[in-house]
Amino acid sequence: MEVIQKMKLKKKLTGLGSLALATALFLSPAYAHDKIVKTSSEYSGIEYRIDKIENTPIHFFANPKEKTGQELLISTNINISKFRDDWKVICGGIYEDGNLIKLEYPDSYSDYDKTHFDFNLVIKHEVPGKHSYFVEFLLTNGKERIIRKSESKTLEFTGDILDVPPEYSKIWVNQYINNEWVNPRLMIDVYDYGDNKGITNIKVFEDGNLLKEFNKPSGFQPVDHENTSFWEEIELDLEKTGKHQYFAEIIDKGENMVRTKTIIINYD
């Protein structure tokens, strides 16, 4: 009996000795280290929003943007194609001062139009004054309906003919047309709204020298039926080398001139 107790005591001491050795090794200079915990309360500046049909954005444009003479173009669109459950657009409406002034339905033969719906309206006022506008879309999945409403925009009509300079002009490079890769093209887009709209001249410059000039009616391609959007293109010379700078000057019917930003094309 005494022998058995001595053996048990020996095992306990051996176990304690192993624990002591491990502790000693862990705390020795070779194993000791400081644990650093890094924390940050800084905001990353990144925000994510989960796409839901209830917060689908409405793209709503009023041009000219703040003031016009007698004519205003309202354009709007919505895209709900990414949502399941067969969501479709039933109709869309444009409101002026809280009153419905246009109700539009998608093409009943086109599923695309029922998920990518857009329409325009030209509004004219000869009497000076400010008017507010917003648009609504009625959506359904066959089981429920929801209304998406845009923000409101307030525009001033002067009542007189007001020739607003082109509000948008851009020069860029396009290599993809009609779902096919093509030789690079220098593209010039311009939008002219309000009274007396229309573009008469576009000059494109390369490194400060005139590269090409377009004069109406020899050139311009109207993009929409309101005759407010125009574009031209120049096929680029792929034999060029190095970097070159490009910009365009655009003149409207009222002889207002705007200049695009300058871009650089690297041919190497």
mmCIF file of C-alpha atoms in Angstrom, residues 53 80 84-91 106 110-115 138-142 146:
data_model
loop_
_atom_site.group_PDB
_atom_site.id
_atom_site.type_symbol
_atom_site.label_atom_id
_atom_site.label_comp_id
_atom_site.label_asym_id
_atom_site.label_seq_id
_atom_site.Cartn_x
_atom_site.Cartn_y
_atom_site.Cartn_z
ATOM 1 C CA ILE A 53 -37.491 46.983 -55.524
ATOM 2 C CA ILE A 80 -35.967 46.905 -62.681
ATOM 3 C CA ARG A 84 -36.868 38.476 -59.750
ATOM 4 C CA ASP A 85 -40.535 37.687 -59.119
ATOM 5 C CA ASP A 86 -41.401 39.085 -62.574
ATOM 6 C CA TRP A 87 -41.516 42.744 -61.594
ATOM 7 C CA LYS A 88 -42.832 44.914 -64.442
ATOM 8 C CA VAL A 89 -43.602 48.584 -65.039
ATOM 9 C CA ILE A 90 -47.326 49.259 -65.375
ATOM 10 C CA CYS A 91 -47.026 52.961 -66.235
ATOM 11 C CA PRO A 106 -44.767 50.555 -71.852
ATOM 12 C CA SER A 110 -41.984 44.263 -75.420
ATOM 13 C CA ASP A 111 -40.828 42.682 -72.152
ATOM 14 C CA TYR A 112 -37.717 44.845 -72.357
ATOM 15 C CA ASP A 113 -39.781 48.039 -72.198
ATOM 16 C CA LYS A 114 -41.596 46.679 -69.146
ATOM 17 C CA THR A 115 -38.330 46.458 -67.197
ATOM 18 C CA LEU A 138 -46.211 52.089 -60.849
ATOM 19 C CA LEU A 139 -44.634 48.616 -60.561
ATOM 20 C CA THR A 140 -46.116 45.160 -60.037
ATOM 21 C CA ASN A 141 -45.046 41.528 -59.715
ATOM 22 C CA GLY A 142 -48.580 40.231 -60.233
ATOM 23 C CA ILE A 146 -45.687 49.686 -55.400
#
